[in-house]
Amino acid sequence: ETGVTQTPRHLVMGMTNKKSLKCEQHLGHNAMYWYKQSAKKPLELMFVYSLEERVENNSVPSRFSPECPNSSHLFLHLHTLQPEDSALYLCASSQKRTGANVLTFGAGSRLTVL
Amino acid sequence: GQNIDQPTEMTATEGAIVQINCTYQTSGFNGLFWYQQHAGEAPTFLSYNVLDGLEEKGRFSSFLSRSKGYSYLLLKELQMKDSASYLCAVMDSNYQLIWGAGTKLIIKP
């Protein structure tokens, strides 16, 4: 496989469920990102991992918990979510450096919270 | 605050030319990116501008004016497959990406 792969592509969960989103990159990049994409809104950066260390956490509620076990894998653990958390969750990777830090995105996980 | 503005939606005709504008107010500037996102798919990188002027890549060109805080993406010889959302993003002085809400481009036959 090449690029950035996200699973599952679609997820429906109740507010009391616990689920996880998975992301895998096969590009040899050293940084991975979680973004939230809601309709007609700018992409919201949630977390950044660089060399497996979390370097950013943009005031995301604790019901979202990231995990980066190695440079190729990234998880987003979800628990006790709210309906307003329904959105497309995009994973991305890059070779983090100054200048043209081009992101390669996965196709996203469409989350619906009932 | 930091802000990126781009039109919500545009419509154009197959074979024509369309220009998608992006204006920005950010804390510093370290480059501007355009991404294309087809419905249900991943955003994909189109272009990067850090100096003023026009960058051409086949049917797509991107222009930047740093003094005006302005960029545009120019699409020529439009094809039906160009129907997508186009995302503008600026890298600020802290190398953080600030994103616009995207422009949905509809191509009609």
Tab-separated table of C-alpha atoms in Angstrom:
chain	number	residue	atom	x	y	z
A	1	GLU	CA	0.000	0.000	0.000
A	2	THR	CA	1.109	3.525	-0.656
A	3	GLY	CA	0.206	6.922	0.760
A	4	VAL	CA	-1.911	7.444	3.851
A	5	THR	CA	-4.581	4.885	4.761
A	6	GLN	CA	-7.376	5.491	7.246
A	7	THR	CA	-9.776	2.979	8.768
A	8	PRO	CA	-12.654	2.774	9.191
A	9	ARG	CA	-13.962	4.987	6.394
A	10	HIS	CA	-17.335	5.309	8.126
A	11	LEU	CA	-18.237	4.993	11.797
A	12	VAL	CA	-21.529	5.423	13.635
A	13	MET	CA	-21.392	5.428	17.401
A	14	GLY	CA	-23.502	6.261	20.394
A	15	MET	CA	-22.427	8.812	22.969
A	16	THR	CA	-21.415	6.122	25.443
A	17	ASN	CA	-19.357	4.010	23.037
A	18	LYS	CA	-15.579	3.751	22.821
A	19	LYS	CA	-14.030	3.448	19.365
A	20	SER	CA	-10.716	4.172	17.657
A	21	LEU	CA	-9.695	5.603	14.317
A	22	LYS	CA	-6.532	4.278	12.716
A	23	CYS	CA	-4.097	5.906	10.320
A	24	GLU	CA	-1.073	4.397	8.601
A	25	GLN	CA	1.459	6.100	6.338
A	26	HIS	CA	3.861	4.368	3.963
A	27	LEU	CA	5.799	7.467	2.884
A	28	GLY	CA	8.624	7.509	5.426
A	29	HIS	CA	7.419	10.848	6.768
A	30	ASN	CA	8.431	12.066	10.227
A	31	ALA	CA	5.245	13.902	11.233
A	32	MET	CA	1.592	12.871	11.462
A	33	TYR	CA	-1.522	14.972	12.052
A	34	TRP	CA	-5.185	14.659	12.983
A	35	TYR	CA	-7.573	17.218	11.500
A	36	LYS	CA	-11.312	17.673	11.939
A	37	GLN	CA	-13.278	18.740	8.856
A	38	SER	CA	-16.833	20.027	9.305
A	39	ALA	CA	-19.055	21.227	6.467
A	40	LYS	CA	-18.255	24.750	5.278
A	41	LYS	CA	-15.644	25.245	7.996
A	42	PRO	CA	-11.839	25.441	7.784
A	43	LEU	CA	-9.827	22.387	8.668
A	44	GLU	CA	-9.193	22.291	12.419
A	45	LEU	CA	-5.827	20.932	13.531
A	46	MET	CA	-6.273	18.612	16.496
A	47	PHE	CA	-2.930	16.937	17.147
A	48	VAL	CA	0.552	16.795	15.653
A	49	TYR	CA	3.158	14.135	16.279
A	50	SER	CA	6.724	14.651	15.167
A	51	LEU	CA	9.143	11.763	15.588
A	52	GLU	CA	6.477	10.033	17.717
A	53	GLU	CA	6.326	12.906	20.201
A	54	ARG	CA	3.162	14.957	20.481
A	55	VAL	CA	4.168	18.502	19.645
A	56	GLU	CA	0.738	20.121	19.432
A	57	ASN	CA	-2.589	19.723	21.143
A	58	ASN	CA	-4.922	22.496	20.079
A	59	SER	CA	-7.284	22.630	23.054
A	60	VAL	CA	-9.033	19.461	21.998
A	61	PRO	CA	-11.521	17.971	24.504
A	62	SER	CA	-10.190	15.041	26.503
A	63	ARG	CA	-12.801	12.739	24.960
A	64	PHE	CA	-10.353	12.621	22.025
A	65	SER	CA	-7.126	10.802	22.885
A	66	PRO	CA	-4.327	10.375	20.327
A	67	GLU	CA	-1.703	7.655	20.276
A	68	CYS	CA	1.371	7.372	18.072
A	69	PRO	CA	3.160	4.057	18.718
A	70	ASN	CA	5.660	4.550	15.876
A	71	SER	CA	6.359	6.887	12.985
A	72	SER	CA	4.012	5.022	10.630
A	73	HIS	CA	0.897	4.637	12.787
A	74	LEU	CA	-1.460	7.074	14.437
A	75	PHE	CA	-4.647	6.419	16.373
A	76	LEU	CA	-7.457	8.617	17.625
A	77	HIS	CA	-9.306	7.036	20.554
A	78	LEU	CA	-12.867	8.260	21.013
A	79	HIS	CA	-15.049	8.015	24.112
A	80	THR	CA	-18.229	9.670	25.371
A	81	LEU	CA	-18.476	11.818	22.255
A	82	GLN	CA	-21.134	14.437	21.612
A	83	PRO	CA	-23.321	14.832	18.503
A	84	GLU	CA	-21.359	17.982	17.570
A	85	ASP	CA	-18.277	15.764	17.176
A	86	SER	CA	-19.829	14.308	14.021
A	87	ALA	CA	-17.443	15.246	11.215
A	88	LEU	CA	-14.826	13.946	8.810
A	89	TYR	CA	-11.565	13.157	10.609
A	90	LEU	CA	-8.547	13.451	8.348
A	91	CYS	CA	-5.123	12.054	9.019
A	92	ALA	CA	-2.101	13.538	7.255
A	93	SER	CA	1.631	13.055	7.183
A	94	SER	CA	4.571	15.174	6.072
A	95	GLN	CA	8.327	15.410	6.112
A	96	LYS	CA	8.282	18.222	8.673
A	97	ARG	CA	10.625	21.070	7.867
A	98	THR	CA	10.437	24.793	7.375
A	99	GLY	CA	9.249	26.017	4.025
A	100	ALA	CA	7.048	23.878	1.797
A	101	ASN	CA	5.727	21.432	4.388
A	102	VAL	CA	3.404	19.562	2.026
A	103	LEU	CA	0.802	17.381	3.703
A	104	THR	CA	-0.343	14.050	2.296
A	105	PHE	CA	-3.858	13.298	3.516
A	106	GLY	CA	-5.811	10.119	3.964
A	107	ALA	CA	-9.357	9.874	2.620
A	108	GLY	CA	-10.784	10.394	6.105
A	109	SER	CA	-13.039	8.648	8.574
A	110	ARG	CA	-16.637	9.906	8.474
A	111	LEU	CA	-17.886	9.863	12.081
A	112	THR	CA	-21.537	10.118	13.089
A	113	VAL	CA	-22.385	10.395	16.782
A	114	LEU	CA	-25.979	9.579	17.670
B	1	GLY	CA	-7.005	37.076	14.632
B	2	GLN	CA	-5.875	35.129	11.630
B	3	ASN	CA	-8.257	34.723	8.726
B	4	ILE	CA	-8.449	33.208	5.261
B	5	ASP	CA	-11.325	34.199	2.959
B	6	GLN	CA	-12.394	32.388	-0.183
B	7	PRO	CA	-15.770	32.147	-1.941
B	8	THR	CA	-18.025	29.360	-0.720
B	9	GLU	CA	-19.110	28.161	-4.135
B	10	MET	CA	-18.472	28.905	-7.810
B	11	THR	CA	-19.956	27.574	-11.030
B	12	ALA	CA	-18.204	27.413	-14.391
B	13	THR	CA	-18.681	25.808	-17.795
B	14	GLU	CA	-16.682	22.925	-19.221
B	15	GLY	CA	-13.862	24.223	-21.426
B	16	ALA	CA	-13.876	27.673	-19.823
B	17	ILE	CA	-11.481	29.376	-17.373
B	18	VAL	CA	-12.199	30.033	-13.705
B	19	GLN	CA	-10.298	32.007	-11.072
B	20	ILE	CA	-10.682	31.167	-7.377
B	21	ASN	CA	-9.544	33.953	-5.080
B	22	CYS	CA	-8.081	33.723	-1.593
B	23	THR	CA	-7.320	36.660	0.703
B	24	TYR	CA	-5.534	36.304	4.003
B	25	GLN	CA	-4.622	38.152	7.187
B	26	THR	CA	-2.069	36.171	9.169
B	27	SER	CA	0.695	36.655	11.714
B	28	GLY	CA	3.577	36.495	9.300
B	29	PHE	CA	3.825	34.563	6.074
B	30	ASN	CA	5.852	31.499	5.108
B	31	GLY	CA	4.009	30.363	2.030
B	32	LEU	CA	0.559	29.696	0.609
B	33	PHE	CA	-0.821	26.329	-0.455
B	34	TRP	CA	-3.694	25.197	-2.649
B	35	TYR	CA	-5.232	21.753	-2.228
B	36	GLN	CA	-7.960	20.005	-4.240
B	37	GLN	CA	-10.522	17.785	-2.547
B	38	HIS	CA	-13.026	15.688	-4.472
B	39	ALA	CA	-16.150	14.710	-2.562
B	40	GLY	CA	-15.423	11.814	-0.223
B	41	GLU	CA	-11.710	11.843	-1.011
B	42	ALA	CA	-8.458	13.084	0.491
B	43	PRO	CA	-7.287	16.635	-0.115
B	44	THR	CA	-4.365	16.570	-2.568
B	45	PHE	CA	-1.612	19.151	-2.951
B	46	LEU	CA	-1.823	21.426	-5.993
B	47	SER	CA	0.617	24.290	-5.512
B	48	TYR	CA	2.859	26.253	-3.167
B	49	ASN	CA	3.737	29.945	-3.534
B	50	VAL	CA	6.168	31.794	-1.306
B	51	LEU	CA	7.351	34.538	-3.684
B	52	ASP	CA	5.188	36.995	-5.598
B	53	GLY	CA	4.142	36.027	-9.075
B	54	LEU	CA	2.566	33.285	-11.092
B	55	GLU	CA	3.422	29.579	-10.873
B	56	GLU	CA	2.131	27.504	-13.764
B	57	LYS	CA	1.552	23.762	-13.689
B	58	GLY	CA	-0.237	22.511	-16.775
B	59	ARG	CA	-3.864	23.678	-16.760
B	60	PHE	CA	-3.524	25.053	-13.224
B	61	SER	CA	-1.727	28.264	-12.212
B	62	SER	CA	-1.403	29.945	-8.830
B	63	PHE	CA	-0.652	33.605	-8.231
B	64	LEU	CA	0.559	35.365	-5.093
B	65	SER	CA	0.784	39.007	-4.028
B	66	ARG	CA	2.209	39.229	-0.510
B	67	SER	CA	1.736	42.991	-0.268
B	68	LYS	CA	-1.999	42.578	-0.943
B	69	GLY	CA	-2.449	39.381	1.077
B	70	TYR	CA	-3.968	37.819	-2.009
B	71	SER	CA	-3.720	34.686	-4.087
B	72	TYR	CA	-5.721	33.080	-6.833
B	73	LEU	CA	-5.899	29.662	-8.425
B	74	LEU	CA	-6.550	29.748	-12.174
B	75	LEU	CA	-7.979	26.677	-13.873
B	76	LYS	CA	-7.981	26.607	-17.681
B	77	GLU	CA	-9.764	24.323	-20.159
B	78	LEU	CA	-12.074	23.136	-17.425
B	79	GLN	CA	-13.027	19.480	-17.352
B	80	MET	CA	-15.874	17.797	-15.505
B	81	LYS	CA	-13.316	16.091	-13.244
B	82	ASP	CA	-12.283	19.550	-11.943
B	83	SER	CA	-15.533	19.638	-9.958
B	84	ALA	CA	-14.169	19.620	-6.409
B	85	SER	CA	-13.480	21.819	-3.404
B	86	TYR	CA	-10.348	23.947	-3.495
B	87	LEU	CA	-8.690	24.724	-0.170
B	88	CYS	CA	-6.389	27.696	0.413
B	89	ALA	CA	-3.958	27.570	3.366
B	90	VAL	CA	-1.286	29.965	4.615
B	91	MET	CA	1.721	29.067	6.740
B	92	ASP	CA	2.206	31.757	9.378
B	93	SER	CA	5.350	32.950	11.148
B	94	ASN	CA	5.227	29.920	13.494
B	95	TYR	CA	4.952	27.557	10.506
B	96	GLN	CA	1.354	26.784	11.458
B	97	LEU	CA	-1.121	26.227	8.614
B	98	ILE	CA	-4.168	28.507	8.625
B	99	TRP	CA	-6.935	27.109	6.412
B	100	GLY	CA	-9.778	28.680	4.482
B	101	ALA	CA	-13.193	27.007	4.468
B	102	GLY	CA	-12.752	25.943	0.846
B	103	THR	CA	-14.431	26.830	-2.440
B	104	LYS	CA	-16.757	24.296	-3.990
B	105	LEU	CA	-16.378	24.437	-7.774
B	106	ILE	CA	-19.223	23.099	-9.894
B	107	ILE	CA	-18.526	22.462	-13.574
B	108	LYS	CA	-21.510	22.366	-15.936
B	109	PRO	CA	-21.481	20.836	-19.434
